[in-house]
Structure formats: C-alpha cells, structure tokens
PDB file of C-alpha atoms and ligand atoms in Angstrom:
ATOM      1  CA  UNK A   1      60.872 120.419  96.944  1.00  0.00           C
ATOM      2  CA  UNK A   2      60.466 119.184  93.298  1.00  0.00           C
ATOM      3  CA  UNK A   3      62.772 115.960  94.342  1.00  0.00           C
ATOM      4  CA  UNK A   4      60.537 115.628  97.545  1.00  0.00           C
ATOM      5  CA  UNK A   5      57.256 115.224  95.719  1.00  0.00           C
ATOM      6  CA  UNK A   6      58.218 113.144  93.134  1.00  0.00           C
ATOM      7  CA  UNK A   7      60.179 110.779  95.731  1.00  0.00           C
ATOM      8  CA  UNK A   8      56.809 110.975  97.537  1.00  0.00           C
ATOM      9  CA  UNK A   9      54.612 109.909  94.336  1.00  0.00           C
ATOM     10  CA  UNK A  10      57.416 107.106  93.359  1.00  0.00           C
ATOM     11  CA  UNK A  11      57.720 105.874  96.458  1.00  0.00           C
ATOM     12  CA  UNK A  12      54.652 106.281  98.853  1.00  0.00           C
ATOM     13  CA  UNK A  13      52.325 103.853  97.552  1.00  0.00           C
ATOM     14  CA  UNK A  14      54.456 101.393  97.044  1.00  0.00           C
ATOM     15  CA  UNK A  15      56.287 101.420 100.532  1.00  0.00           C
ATOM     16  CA  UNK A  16      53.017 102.087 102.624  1.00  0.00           C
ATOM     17  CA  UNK A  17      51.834  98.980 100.691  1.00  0.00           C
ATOM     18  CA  UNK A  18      54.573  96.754 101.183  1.00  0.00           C
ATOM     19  CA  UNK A  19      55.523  97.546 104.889  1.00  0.00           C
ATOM     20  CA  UNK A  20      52.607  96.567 106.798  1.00  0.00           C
ATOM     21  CA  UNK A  21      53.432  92.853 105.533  1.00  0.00           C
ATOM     22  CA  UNK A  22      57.255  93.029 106.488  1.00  0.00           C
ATOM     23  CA  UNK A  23      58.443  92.314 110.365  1.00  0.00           C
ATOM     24  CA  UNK A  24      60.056  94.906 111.926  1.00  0.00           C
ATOM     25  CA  UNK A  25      64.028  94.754 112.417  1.00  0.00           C
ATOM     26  CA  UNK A  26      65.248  93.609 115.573  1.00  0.00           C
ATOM     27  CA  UNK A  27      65.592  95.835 118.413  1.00  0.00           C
ATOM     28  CA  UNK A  28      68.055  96.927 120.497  1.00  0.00           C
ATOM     29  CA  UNK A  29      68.257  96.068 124.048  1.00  0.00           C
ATOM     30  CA  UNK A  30      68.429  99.429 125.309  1.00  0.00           C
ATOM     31  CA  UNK A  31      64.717 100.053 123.701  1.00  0.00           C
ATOM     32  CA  UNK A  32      63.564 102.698 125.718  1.00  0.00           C
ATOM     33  CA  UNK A  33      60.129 102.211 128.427  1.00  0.00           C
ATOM     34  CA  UNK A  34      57.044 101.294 126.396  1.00  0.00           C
ATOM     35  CA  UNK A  35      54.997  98.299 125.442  1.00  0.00           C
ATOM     36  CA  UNK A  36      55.223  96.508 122.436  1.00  0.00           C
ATOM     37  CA  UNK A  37      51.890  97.983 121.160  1.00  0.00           C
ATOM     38  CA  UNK A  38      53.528 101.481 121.547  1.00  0.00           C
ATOM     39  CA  UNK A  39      56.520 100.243 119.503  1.00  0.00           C
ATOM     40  CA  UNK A  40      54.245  98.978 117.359  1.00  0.00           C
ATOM     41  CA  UNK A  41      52.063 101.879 116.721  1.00  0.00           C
ATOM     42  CA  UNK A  42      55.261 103.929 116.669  1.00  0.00           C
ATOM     43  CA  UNK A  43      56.700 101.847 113.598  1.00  0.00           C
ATOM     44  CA  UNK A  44      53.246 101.976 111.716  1.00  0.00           C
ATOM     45  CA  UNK A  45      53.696 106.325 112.231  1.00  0.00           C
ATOM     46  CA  UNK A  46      57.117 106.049 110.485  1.00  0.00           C
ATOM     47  CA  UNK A  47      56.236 103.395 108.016  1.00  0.00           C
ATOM     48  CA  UNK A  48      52.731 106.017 106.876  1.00  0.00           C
ATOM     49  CA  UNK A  49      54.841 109.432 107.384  1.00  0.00           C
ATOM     50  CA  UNK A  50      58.306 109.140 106.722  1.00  0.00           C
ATOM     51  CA  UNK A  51      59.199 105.226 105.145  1.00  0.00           C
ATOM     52  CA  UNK A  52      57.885 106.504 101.809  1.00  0.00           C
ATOM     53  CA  UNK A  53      60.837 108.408 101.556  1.00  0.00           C
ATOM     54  CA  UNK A  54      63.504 106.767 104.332  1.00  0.00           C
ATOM     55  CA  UNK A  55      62.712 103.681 103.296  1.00  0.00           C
ATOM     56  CA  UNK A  56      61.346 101.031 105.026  1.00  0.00           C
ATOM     57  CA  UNK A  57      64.111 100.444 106.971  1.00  0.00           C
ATOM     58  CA  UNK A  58      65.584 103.767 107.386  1.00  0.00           C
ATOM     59  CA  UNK A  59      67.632 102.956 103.838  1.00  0.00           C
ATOM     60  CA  UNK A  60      66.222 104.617 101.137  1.00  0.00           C
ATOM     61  CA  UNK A  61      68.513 106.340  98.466  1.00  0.00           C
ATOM     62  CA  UNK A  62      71.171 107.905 100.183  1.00  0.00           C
ATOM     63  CA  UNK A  63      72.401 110.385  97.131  1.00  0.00           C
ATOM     64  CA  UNK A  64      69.004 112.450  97.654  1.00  0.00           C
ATOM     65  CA  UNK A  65      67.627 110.956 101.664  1.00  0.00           C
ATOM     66  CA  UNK A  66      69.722 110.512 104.226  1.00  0.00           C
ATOM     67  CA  UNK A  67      70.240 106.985 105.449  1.00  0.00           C
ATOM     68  CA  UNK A  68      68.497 106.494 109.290  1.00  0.00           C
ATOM     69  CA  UNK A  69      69.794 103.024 109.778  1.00  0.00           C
ATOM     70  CA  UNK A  70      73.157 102.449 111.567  1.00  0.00           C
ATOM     71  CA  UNK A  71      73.642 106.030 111.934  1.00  0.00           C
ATOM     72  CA  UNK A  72      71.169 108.720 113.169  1.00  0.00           C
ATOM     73  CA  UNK A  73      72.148 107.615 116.631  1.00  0.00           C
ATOM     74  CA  UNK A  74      75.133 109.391 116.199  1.00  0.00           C
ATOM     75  CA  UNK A  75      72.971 113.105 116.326  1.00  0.00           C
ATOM     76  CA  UNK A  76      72.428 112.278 120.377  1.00  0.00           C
ATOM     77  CA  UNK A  77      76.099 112.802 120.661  1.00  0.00           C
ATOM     78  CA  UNK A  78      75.238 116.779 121.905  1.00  0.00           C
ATOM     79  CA  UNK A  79      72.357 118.585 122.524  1.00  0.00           C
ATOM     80  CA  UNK A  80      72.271 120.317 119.554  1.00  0.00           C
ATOM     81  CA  UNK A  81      72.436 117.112 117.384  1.00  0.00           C
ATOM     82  CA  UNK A  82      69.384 115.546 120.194  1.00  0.00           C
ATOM     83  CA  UNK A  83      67.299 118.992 119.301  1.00  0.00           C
ATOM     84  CA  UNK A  84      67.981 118.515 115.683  1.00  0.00           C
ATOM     85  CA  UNK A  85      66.209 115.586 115.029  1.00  0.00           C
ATOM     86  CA  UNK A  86      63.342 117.335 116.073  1.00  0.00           C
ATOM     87  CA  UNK A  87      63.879 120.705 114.586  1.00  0.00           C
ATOM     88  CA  UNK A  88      63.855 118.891 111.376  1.00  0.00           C
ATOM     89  CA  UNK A  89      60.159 120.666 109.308  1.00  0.00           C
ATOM     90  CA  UNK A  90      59.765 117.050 108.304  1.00  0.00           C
ATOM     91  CA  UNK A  91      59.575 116.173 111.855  1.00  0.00           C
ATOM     92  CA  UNK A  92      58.527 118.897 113.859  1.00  0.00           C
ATOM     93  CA  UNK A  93      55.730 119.391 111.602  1.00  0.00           C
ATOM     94  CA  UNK A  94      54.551 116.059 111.593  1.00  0.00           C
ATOM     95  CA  UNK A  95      50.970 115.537 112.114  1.00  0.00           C
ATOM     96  CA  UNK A  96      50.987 113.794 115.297  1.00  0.00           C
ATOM     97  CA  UNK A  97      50.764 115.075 119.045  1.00  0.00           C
ATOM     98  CA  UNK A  98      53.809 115.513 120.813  1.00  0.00           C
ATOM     99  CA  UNK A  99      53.821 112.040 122.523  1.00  0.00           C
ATOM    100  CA  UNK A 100      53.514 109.870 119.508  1.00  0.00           C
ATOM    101  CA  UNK A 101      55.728 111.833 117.743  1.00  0.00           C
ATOM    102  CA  UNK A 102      58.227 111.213 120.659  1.00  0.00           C
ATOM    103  CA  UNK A 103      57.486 107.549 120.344  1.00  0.00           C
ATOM    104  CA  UNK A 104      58.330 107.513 116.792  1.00  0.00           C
ATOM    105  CA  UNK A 105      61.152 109.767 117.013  1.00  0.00           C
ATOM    106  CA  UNK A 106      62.359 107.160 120.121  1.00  0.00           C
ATOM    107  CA  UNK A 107      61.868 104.254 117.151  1.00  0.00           C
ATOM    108  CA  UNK A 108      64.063 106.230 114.404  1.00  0.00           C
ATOM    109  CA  UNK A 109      66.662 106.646 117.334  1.00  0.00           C
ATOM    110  CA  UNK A 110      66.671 103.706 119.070  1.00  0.00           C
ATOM    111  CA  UNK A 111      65.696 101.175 116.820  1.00  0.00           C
ATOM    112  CA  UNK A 112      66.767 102.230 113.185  1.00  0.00           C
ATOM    113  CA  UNK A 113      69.978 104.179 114.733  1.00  0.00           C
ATOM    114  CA  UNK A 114      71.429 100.790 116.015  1.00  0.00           C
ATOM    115  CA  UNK A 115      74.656 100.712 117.571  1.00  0.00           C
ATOM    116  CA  UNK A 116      75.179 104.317 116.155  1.00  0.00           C
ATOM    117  CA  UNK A 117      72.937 105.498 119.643  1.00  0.00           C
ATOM    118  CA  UNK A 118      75.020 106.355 122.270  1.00  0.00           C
ATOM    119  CA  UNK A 119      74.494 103.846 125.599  1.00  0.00           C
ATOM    120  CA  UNK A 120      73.132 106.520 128.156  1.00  0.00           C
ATOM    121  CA  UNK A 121      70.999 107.971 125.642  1.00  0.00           C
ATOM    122  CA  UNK A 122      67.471 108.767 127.132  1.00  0.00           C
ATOM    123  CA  UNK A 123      64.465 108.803 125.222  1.00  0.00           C
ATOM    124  CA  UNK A 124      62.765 111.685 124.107  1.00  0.00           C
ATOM    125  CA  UNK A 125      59.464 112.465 126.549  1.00  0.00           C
ATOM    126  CA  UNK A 126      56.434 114.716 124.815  1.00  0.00           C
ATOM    127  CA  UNK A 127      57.313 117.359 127.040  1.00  0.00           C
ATOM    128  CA  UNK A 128      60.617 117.547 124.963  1.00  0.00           C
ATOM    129  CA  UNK A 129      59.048 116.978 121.801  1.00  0.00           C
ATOM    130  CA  UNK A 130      56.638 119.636 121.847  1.00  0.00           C
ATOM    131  CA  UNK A 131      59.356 122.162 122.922  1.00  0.00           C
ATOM    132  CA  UNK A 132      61.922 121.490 120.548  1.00  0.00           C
ATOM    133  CA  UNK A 133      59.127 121.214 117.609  1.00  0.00           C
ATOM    134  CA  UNK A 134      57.928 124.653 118.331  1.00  0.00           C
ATOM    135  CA  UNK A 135      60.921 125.638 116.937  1.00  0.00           C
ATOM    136  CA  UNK A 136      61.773 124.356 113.487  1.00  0.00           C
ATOM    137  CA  UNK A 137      64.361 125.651 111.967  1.00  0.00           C
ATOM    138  CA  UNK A 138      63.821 127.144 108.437  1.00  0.00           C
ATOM    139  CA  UNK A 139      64.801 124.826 105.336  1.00  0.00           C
ATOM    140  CA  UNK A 140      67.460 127.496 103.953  1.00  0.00           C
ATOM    141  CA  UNK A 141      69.254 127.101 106.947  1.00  0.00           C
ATOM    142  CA  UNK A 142      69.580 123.646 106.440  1.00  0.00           C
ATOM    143  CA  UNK A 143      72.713 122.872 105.400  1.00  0.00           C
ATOM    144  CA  UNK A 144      74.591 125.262 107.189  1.00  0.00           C
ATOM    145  CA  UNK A 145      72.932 124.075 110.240  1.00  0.00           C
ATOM    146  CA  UNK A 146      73.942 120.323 108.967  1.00  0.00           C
ATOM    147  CA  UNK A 147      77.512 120.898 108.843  1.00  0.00           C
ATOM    148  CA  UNK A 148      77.514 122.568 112.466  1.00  0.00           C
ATOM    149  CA  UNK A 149      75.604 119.757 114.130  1.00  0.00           C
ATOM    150  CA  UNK A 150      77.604 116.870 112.327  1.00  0.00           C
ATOM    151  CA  UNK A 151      81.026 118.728 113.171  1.00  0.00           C
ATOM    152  CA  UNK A 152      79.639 119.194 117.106  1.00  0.00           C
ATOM    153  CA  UNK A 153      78.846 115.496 116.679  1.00  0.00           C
ATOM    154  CA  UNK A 154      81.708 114.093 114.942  1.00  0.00           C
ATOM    155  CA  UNK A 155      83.251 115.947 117.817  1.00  0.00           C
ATOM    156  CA  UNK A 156      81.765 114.587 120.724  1.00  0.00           C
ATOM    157  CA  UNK A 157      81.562 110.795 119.070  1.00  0.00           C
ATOM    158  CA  UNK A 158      84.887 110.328 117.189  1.00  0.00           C
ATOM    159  CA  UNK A 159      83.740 106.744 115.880  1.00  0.00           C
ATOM    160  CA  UNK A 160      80.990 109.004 114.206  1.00  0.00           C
ATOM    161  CA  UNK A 161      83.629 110.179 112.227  1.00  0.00           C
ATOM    162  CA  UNK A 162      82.704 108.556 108.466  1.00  0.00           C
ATOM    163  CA  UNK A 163      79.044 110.077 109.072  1.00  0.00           C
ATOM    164  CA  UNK A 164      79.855 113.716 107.931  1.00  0.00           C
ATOM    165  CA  UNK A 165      80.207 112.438 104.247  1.00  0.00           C
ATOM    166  CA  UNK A 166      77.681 109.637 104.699  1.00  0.00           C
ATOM    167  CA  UNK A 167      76.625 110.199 101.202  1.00  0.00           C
ATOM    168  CA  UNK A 168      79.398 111.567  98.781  1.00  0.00           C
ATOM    169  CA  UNK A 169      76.774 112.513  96.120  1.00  0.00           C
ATOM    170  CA  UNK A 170      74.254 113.882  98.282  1.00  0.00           C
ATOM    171  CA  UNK A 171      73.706 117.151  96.631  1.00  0.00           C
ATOM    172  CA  UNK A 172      73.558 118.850 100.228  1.00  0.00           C
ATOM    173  CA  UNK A 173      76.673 117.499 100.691  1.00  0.00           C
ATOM    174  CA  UNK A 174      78.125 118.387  97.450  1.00  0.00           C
ATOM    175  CA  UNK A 175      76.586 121.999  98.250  1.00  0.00           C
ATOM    176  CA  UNK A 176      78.879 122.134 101.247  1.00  0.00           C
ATOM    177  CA  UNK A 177      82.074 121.397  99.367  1.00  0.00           C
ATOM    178  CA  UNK A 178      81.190 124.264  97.080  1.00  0.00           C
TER     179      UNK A 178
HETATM  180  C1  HEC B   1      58.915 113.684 101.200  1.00  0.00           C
HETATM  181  C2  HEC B   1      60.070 112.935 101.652  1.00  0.00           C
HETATM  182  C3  HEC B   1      60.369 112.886 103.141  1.00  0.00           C
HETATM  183  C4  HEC B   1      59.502 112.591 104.165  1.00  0.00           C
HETATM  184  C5  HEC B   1      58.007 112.249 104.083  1.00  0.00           C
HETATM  185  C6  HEC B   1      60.283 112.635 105.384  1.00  0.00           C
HETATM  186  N1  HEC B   1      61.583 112.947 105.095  1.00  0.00           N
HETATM  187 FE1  HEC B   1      63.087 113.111 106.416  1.00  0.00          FE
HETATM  188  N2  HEC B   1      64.300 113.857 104.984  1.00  0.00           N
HETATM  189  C7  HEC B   1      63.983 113.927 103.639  1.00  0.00           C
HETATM  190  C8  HEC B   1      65.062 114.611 102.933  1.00  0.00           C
HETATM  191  C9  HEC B   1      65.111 114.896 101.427  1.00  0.00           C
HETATM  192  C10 HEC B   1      66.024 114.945 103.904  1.00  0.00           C
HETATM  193  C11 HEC B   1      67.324 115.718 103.669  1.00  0.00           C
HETATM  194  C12 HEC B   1      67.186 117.117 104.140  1.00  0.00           C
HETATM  195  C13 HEC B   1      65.950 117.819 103.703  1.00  0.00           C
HETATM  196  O1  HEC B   1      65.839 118.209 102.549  1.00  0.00           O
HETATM  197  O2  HEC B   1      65.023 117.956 104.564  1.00  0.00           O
HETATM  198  C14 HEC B   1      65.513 114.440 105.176  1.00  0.00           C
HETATM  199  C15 HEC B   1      66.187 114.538 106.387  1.00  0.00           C
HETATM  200  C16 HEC B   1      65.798 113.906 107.543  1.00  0.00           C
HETATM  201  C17 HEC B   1      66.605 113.763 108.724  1.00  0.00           C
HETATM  202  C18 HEC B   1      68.022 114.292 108.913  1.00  0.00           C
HETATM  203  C19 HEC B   1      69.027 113.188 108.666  1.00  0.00           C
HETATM  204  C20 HEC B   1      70.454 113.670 108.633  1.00  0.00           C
HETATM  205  O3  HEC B   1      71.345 112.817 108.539  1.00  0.00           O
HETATM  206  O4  HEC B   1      70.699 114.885 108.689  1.00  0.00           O
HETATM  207  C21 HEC B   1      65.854 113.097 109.649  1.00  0.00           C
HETATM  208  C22 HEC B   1      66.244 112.713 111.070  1.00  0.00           C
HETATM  209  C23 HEC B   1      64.578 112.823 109.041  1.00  0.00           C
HETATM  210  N3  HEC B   1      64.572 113.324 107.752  1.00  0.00           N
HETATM  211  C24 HEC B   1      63.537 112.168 109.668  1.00  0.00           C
HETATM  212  C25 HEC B   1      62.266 112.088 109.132  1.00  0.00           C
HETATM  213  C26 HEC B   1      61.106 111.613 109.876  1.00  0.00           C
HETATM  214  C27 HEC B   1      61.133 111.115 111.316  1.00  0.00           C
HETATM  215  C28 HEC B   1      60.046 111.689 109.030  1.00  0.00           C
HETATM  216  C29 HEC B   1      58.604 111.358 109.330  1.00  0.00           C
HETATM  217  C30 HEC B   1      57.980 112.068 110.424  1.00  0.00           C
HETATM  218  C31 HEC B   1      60.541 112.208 107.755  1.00  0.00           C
HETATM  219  N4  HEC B   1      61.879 112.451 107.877  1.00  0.00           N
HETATM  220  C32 HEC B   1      59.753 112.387 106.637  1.00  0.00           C
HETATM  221  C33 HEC B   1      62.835 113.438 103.047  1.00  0.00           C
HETATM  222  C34 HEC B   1      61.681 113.117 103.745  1.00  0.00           C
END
C-alpha cells in the first residue's frame, strides 16, 4: 500500500497534467459499439483514475505496475481471466457507475490491450460490470489468484505464453517464485 501511495503522489499530478494534451493511441478496428465521445470520455476516466499509476499509455513501471499495453488482452482468453479484470479492488471499486466503468474497462481491453485481445472478444455491458464488481476479490488473495488466472490463460492463448513473467522483477512475481 506504501508503494501505491507514493506511486500515486509521484506520479498523479504529473500524468493527469500531461495527458489531457497528448492524442490518444490509435485504435483497433475491432473497437467495440460506441461513439467517439464515449471513447473519449472513457480515456479521460482512465487517464484521472488509473494513468497516474499505468501510465499514460498503459506503460508505467513494470517492476512495481503491471504493463496494460500489448498485453491485458490476453486475460479475455477464459472467463475467469474476463471476470478478473473486474474483480481487480482497483477496478471494481472504482468510483464510477457500472456503465462507464464498462466503457473504460472496454478502452483498457480493447484499445491499450492491442493485438493481445482475442478477435471474438465482446465488450463488457454494465450489466456485467456491476455483477462481477460486486465481488472483488480480497488483496491477499492476489497473487495466488494471479498465478491461476495467467496459467488458465496462458492455457487457453498459447501465444500468451511470455505474459506469465511479464515483469521478472515484479515483486509479486518474485513472491511467486518463492
Ligand atoms: C495507486 C496506483 C494504481 C491505481 C490508481 C490503479 N492501479 Fe491497477 N494496479 C496497480 C498495481 C500496483 C497493480 C498490481 C497488483 C496490485 O497490487 O493491485 C495493479 C494491477 C492492475 C491490473 C492487473 C494487471 C495484471 O497483469 O494482472 C489491472 C487490469 C489494473 N490494475 C487496472 C486498473 C484500472 C482499470 C485502474 C483504474 C480504474 C487502476 N488499475 C488503478 C496500481 C494501480
């Protein structure tokens, strides 16, 4: 939590600032339904809640944040990995109702994710979102709960393969060789 806060204070302002200025990366062609204003307001709600730390591109500093870019795609591989995103308390307890959070959960997947997001991937509806985030899963369980999703997905997605040590100094990761 320590290394959460002080990623927030070091990198919020500075992100928040320098985002709105920046154009957003291109996006796929398999976007899911939704007008450019919903994209929009989508990329603002990660940019204010979650770029501080991600990055403003989904690439922040992989040893302590997961990367998004190029590879959170990969979790749609299986339900579980779909529900995880989700589950996550950083996502579930965002503070946004359930159908902008599903639009900016739909821009982490199918714009930062990349080629990484499977073809027949649907997008998350609020319906979904407001299920799966009334049931976050508790931080200690994280990263047992990790390694089971990433092995189901790895699984499932066999060019996912290099994701399950996508950062070798990630101390999660590290915690999992241990
Ligand atoms: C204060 C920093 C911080 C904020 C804000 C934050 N995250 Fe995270 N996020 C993390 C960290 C650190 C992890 C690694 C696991 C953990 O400790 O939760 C993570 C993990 C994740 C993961 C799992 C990635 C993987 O490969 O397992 C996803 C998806 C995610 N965050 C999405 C989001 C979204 C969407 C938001 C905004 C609604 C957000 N996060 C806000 C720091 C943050």
């Amino acid at each position: 939590m320590r290394i959460r806060t002080r990623l927030h204070a070091l990198l919020g302002v500075g992100m928040v600032a320098g985002v709105l200025v920046t154009p957003a990366p291109g996006v796929r062609a398999a976007t899911p339904p939704g007008e450019a204003t919903h994209r929009a307001s989508a990329r603002t709600s990660y940019l204010l809640g979650c770029g501080g730390c991600h990055g403003e591109h989904g690439h922040s500093s992989p040893a302590i944040v997961p990367d998004l870019t190029g590879q959170i795609g990969y979790f749609l591989c299986t339900p579980e990995g779909r529900a995880y995103l989700v589950r996550l308390p950083n996502v579930a307890f965002a503070h946004l109702p359930s159908d902008q959070l599903a639009a900016l959960v739909n821009y982490m997947v199918f714009t930062l994710g990349g080629s990484s997001t499977p073809k027949d991937a649907r997008p998350y509806d609020a319906a979904e979102v407001d299920r799966l985030r009334h049931e976050p899963f508790r931080m200690t369980d994280f990263i047992a709960y990790r390694q089971k999703i990433v092995a189901g997905v790895v699984h499932a997605c066999p060019q996912a393969a290099h994701f399950s040590s996508f950062a070798p100094d990630n101390p999660y990761v590290m915690a999992l060789k241990h």
